[in-house]
Amino acid sequence: MASRHLARSIVLQSLFEWDFYQQLNQEAEGKSKKGEDVKNVPKKRNLDEVITRNLDHFGGEFDEKGFAKKLIKGVVENIEKLNTIIQSSAPERPIAQLSIVDRNVLRIGLYELIYQDKNEVPPKVAINEAIELGKNFGGPSSGKFINGVLGTVYKQMQESGEIKEK
């Protein structure tokens, strides 16, 4: 497996864990207001600890740890913007109803497509990598859905001149 693909896989696994526990805790906070017992709800995860642990465990001594940390930091710093783009590109599928895998693959793909240096990560590479993550970790229709959303954003970026065809 190529180093950057492995880095993206680890970022996805880390975002999945972080997102899962964020959602679980939000649900628990809602239940606790009703007076239900929430003692057994796991605590929220610190994303820096999650990515460091996962890089050490799954990445070993590979040379793209910096890339992975930059990617996960960029996704989290831009998460609201990314969520808005996902929602506007796939209005029939509210972000809260997307699987955790699909939601985070789209966040990674969109971050790379929109914010990464195009010379470092060409747009088509960002799209293809996201589709592969969706196929490997998501459901049977994840790859097609991710391709549709990222393809829509890519086309809009071409039309606006943000991406120039080579």
Tab-separated table of C-alpha atoms in Angstrom:
chain	number	residue	atom	x	y	z
A	1	MET	CA	0.000	0.000	0.000
A	2	ALA	CA	1.405	3.407	-0.953
A	3	SER	CA	2.418	5.622	1.952
A	4	ARG	CA	-0.076	8.402	1.250
A	5	HIS	CA	-2.917	5.934	0.807
A	6	LEU	CA	-1.991	4.394	4.156
A	7	ALA	CA	-1.898	7.892	5.687
A	8	ARG	CA	-5.396	8.625	4.356
A	9	SER	CA	-6.650	5.287	5.697
A	10	ILE	CA	-5.282	6.090	9.145
A	11	VAL	CA	-6.802	9.582	8.997
A	12	LEU	CA	-10.158	8.031	8.092
A	13	GLN	CA	-9.949	5.535	10.951
A	14	SER	CA	-9.054	8.335	13.358
A	15	LEU	CA	-11.857	10.609	12.153
A	16	PHE	CA	-14.264	7.672	12.382
A	17	GLU	CA	-13.381	7.067	16.031
A	18	TRP	CA	-13.493	10.763	16.889
A	19	ASP	CA	-16.797	11.316	15.060
A	20	PHE	CA	-18.374	8.175	16.566
A	21	TYR	CA	-17.637	9.255	20.125
A	22	GLN	CA	-18.697	12.863	19.418
A	23	GLN	CA	-22.098	11.562	18.260
A	24	LEU	CA	-22.396	9.111	21.139
A	25	ASN	CA	-21.687	11.847	23.677
A	26	GLN	CA	-24.129	14.265	22.035
A	27	GLU	CA	-26.851	11.627	22.280
A	28	ALA	CA	-25.937	10.931	25.896
A	29	GLU	CA	-26.027	14.633	26.763
A	30	GLY	CA	-29.526	14.783	25.315
A	31	LYS	CA	-30.609	11.746	27.326
A	32	SER	CA	-29.058	13.000	30.535
A	33	LYS	CA	-31.321	16.046	30.415
A	34	LYS	CA	-34.235	13.621	30.620
A	35	GLY	CA	-32.736	12.086	33.734
A	36	GLU	CA	-31.561	8.812	32.178
A	37	ASP	CA	-28.374	7.095	33.331
A	38	VAL	CA	-25.340	7.954	31.154
A	39	LYS	CA	-22.554	6.629	33.370
A	40	ASN	CA	-21.524	3.982	30.844
A	41	VAL	CA	-21.114	6.347	27.889
A	42	PRO	CA	-17.435	6.470	26.858
A	43	LYS	CA	-15.757	9.850	27.035
A	44	LYS	CA	-15.130	11.985	23.958
A	45	ARG	CA	-11.834	11.275	22.248
A	46	ASN	CA	-8.983	13.759	21.967
A	47	LEU	CA	-8.219	13.809	18.246
A	48	ASP	CA	-4.479	14.444	18.710
A	49	GLU	CA	-4.229	11.364	20.929
A	50	VAL	CA	-6.307	9.280	18.500
A	51	ILE	CA	-4.223	10.165	15.419
A	52	THR	CA	-0.923	9.707	17.279
A	53	ARG	CA	-2.007	6.296	18.593
A	54	ASN	CA	-3.282	5.168	15.202
A	55	LEU	CA	-0.187	6.386	13.347
A	56	ASP	CA	2.039	4.504	15.787
A	57	HIS	CA	-0.100	1.369	15.672
A	58	PHE	CA	-0.956	1.170	11.965
A	59	GLY	CA	1.769	3.279	10.371
A	60	GLY	CA	4.867	1.994	12.079
A	61	GLU	CA	7.868	3.734	10.594
A	62	PHE	CA	6.343	5.051	7.385
A	63	ASP	CA	7.370	8.491	6.165
A	64	GLU	CA	3.997	10.214	5.745
A	65	LYS	CA	3.063	10.911	9.381
A	66	GLY	CA	3.414	14.650	8.752
A	67	PHE	CA	1.073	14.411	5.775
A	68	ALA	CA	-1.501	12.530	7.882
A	69	LYS	CA	-1.339	15.061	10.723
A	70	LYS	CA	-1.639	17.978	8.293
A	71	LEU	CA	-4.610	16.314	6.602
A	72	ILE	CA	-6.534	15.563	9.787
A	73	LYS	CA	-5.838	19.043	11.171
A	74	GLY	CA	-7.064	20.635	7.933
A	75	VAL	CA	-10.243	18.557	7.909
A	76	VAL	CA	-11.106	19.438	11.502
A	77	GLU	CA	-10.277	23.135	11.099
A	78	ASN	CA	-12.580	23.323	8.068
A	79	ILE	CA	-15.226	20.835	9.176
A	80	GLU	CA	-18.158	23.262	9.153
A	81	LYS	CA	-17.309	24.488	5.649
A	82	LEU	CA	-16.849	20.917	4.457
A	83	ASN	CA	-20.173	19.873	5.987
A	84	THR	CA	-21.903	22.779	4.245
A	85	ILE	CA	-20.402	21.735	0.900
A	86	ILE	CA	-21.481	18.126	1.444
A	87	GLN	CA	-24.992	19.253	2.313
A	88	SER	CA	-25.299	21.513	-0.723
A	89	SER	CA	-23.826	18.861	-3.049
A	90	ALA	CA	-26.067	16.059	-1.754
A	91	PRO	CA	-29.187	17.763	-0.376
A	92	GLU	CA	-31.220	14.549	-0.510
A	93	ARG	CA	-28.878	12.980	2.078
A	94	PRO	CA	-28.587	15.081	5.252
A	95	ILE	CA	-25.108	14.931	6.737
A	96	ALA	CA	-26.384	13.516	10.031
A	97	GLN	CA	-27.903	10.600	8.107
A	98	LEU	CA	-24.737	9.723	6.196
A	99	SER	CA	-22.735	6.801	7.509
A	100	ILE	CA	-19.750	7.867	9.583
A	101	VAL	CA	-17.440	6.398	6.941
A	102	ASP	CA	-19.062	8.226	4.004
A	103	ARG	CA	-19.218	11.504	5.912
A	104	ASN	CA	-15.526	11.395	6.804
A	105	VAL	CA	-14.331	10.134	3.427
A	106	LEU	CA	-16.142	13.091	1.862
A	107	ARG	CA	-14.537	15.462	4.359
A	108	ILE	CA	-11.079	14.115	3.511
A	109	GLY	CA	-11.715	14.173	-0.245
A	110	LEU	CA	-13.194	17.658	-0.209
A	111	TYR	CA	-10.413	19.023	1.964
A	112	GLU	CA	-7.808	17.674	-0.445
A	113	LEU	CA	-9.765	18.829	-3.491
A	114	ILE	CA	-10.391	22.355	-2.216
A	115	TYR	CA	-7.622	23.258	0.227
A	116	GLN	CA	-4.549	21.148	-0.570
A	117	ASP	CA	-1.829	22.414	-2.889
A	118	LYS	CA	-2.887	21.156	-6.343
A	119	ASN	CA	0.757	20.323	-7.169
A	120	GLU	CA	1.049	18.175	-4.043
A	121	VAL	CA	-2.344	16.470	-4.457
A	122	PRO	CA	-3.828	16.867	-7.933
A	123	PRO	CA	-7.654	17.076	-7.907
A	124	LYS	CA	-8.142	13.767	-9.714
A	125	VAL	CA	-5.857	12.031	-7.211
A	126	ALA	CA	-7.904	13.466	-4.322
A	127	ILE	CA	-11.113	12.184	-5.925
A	128	ASN	CA	-9.713	8.746	-6.773
A	129	GLU	CA	-8.237	8.278	-3.298
A	130	ALA	CA	-11.548	9.207	-1.666
A	131	ILE	CA	-13.436	6.771	-3.906
A	132	GLU	CA	-10.996	3.997	-2.951
A	133	LEU	CA	-11.413	4.769	0.753
A	134	GLY	CA	-15.181	4.620	0.305
A	135	LYS	CA	-14.970	1.289	-1.504
A	136	ASN	CA	-12.587	-0.192	1.078
A	137	PHE	CA	-14.291	1.025	4.253
A	138	GLY	CA	-17.851	1.968	3.296
A	139	GLY	CA	-20.957	0.219	2.072
A	140	PRO	CA	-21.745	-1.155	-1.369
A	141	SER	CA	-22.831	2.221	-2.781
A	142	SER	CA	-20.230	4.384	-0.995
A	143	GLY	CA	-17.844	4.623	-3.948
A	144	LYS	CA	-20.555	5.815	-6.337
A	145	PHE	CA	-21.968	8.292	-3.823
A	146	ILE	CA	-18.534	9.747	-3.029
A	147	ASN	CA	-17.709	9.940	-6.739
A	148	GLY	CA	-20.971	11.802	-7.372
A	149	VAL	CA	-20.434	14.380	-4.630
A	150	LEU	CA	-16.755	15.011	-5.394
A	151	GLY	CA	-17.442	15.022	-9.141
A	152	THR	CA	-20.092	17.699	-8.639
A	153	VAL	CA	-17.723	19.873	-6.601
A	154	TYR	CA	-14.895	19.298	-9.096
A	155	LYS	CA	-17.128	20.390	-11.983
A	156	GLN	CA	-18.198	23.524	-10.074
A	157	MET	CA	-14.546	24.342	-9.389
A	158	GLN	CA	-13.718	23.931	-13.084
A	159	GLU	CA	-16.609	26.194	-14.100
A	160	SER	CA	-15.518	28.870	-11.631
A	161	GLY	CA	-11.893	28.675	-12.799
A	162	GLU	CA	-10.539	27.361	-9.477
A	163	ILE	CA	-9.266	24.264	-11.274
A	164	LYS	CA	-7.706	24.456	-14.700
A	165	GLU	CA	-7.509	21.358	-16.911
A	166	LYS	CA	-3.974	20.379	-17.891
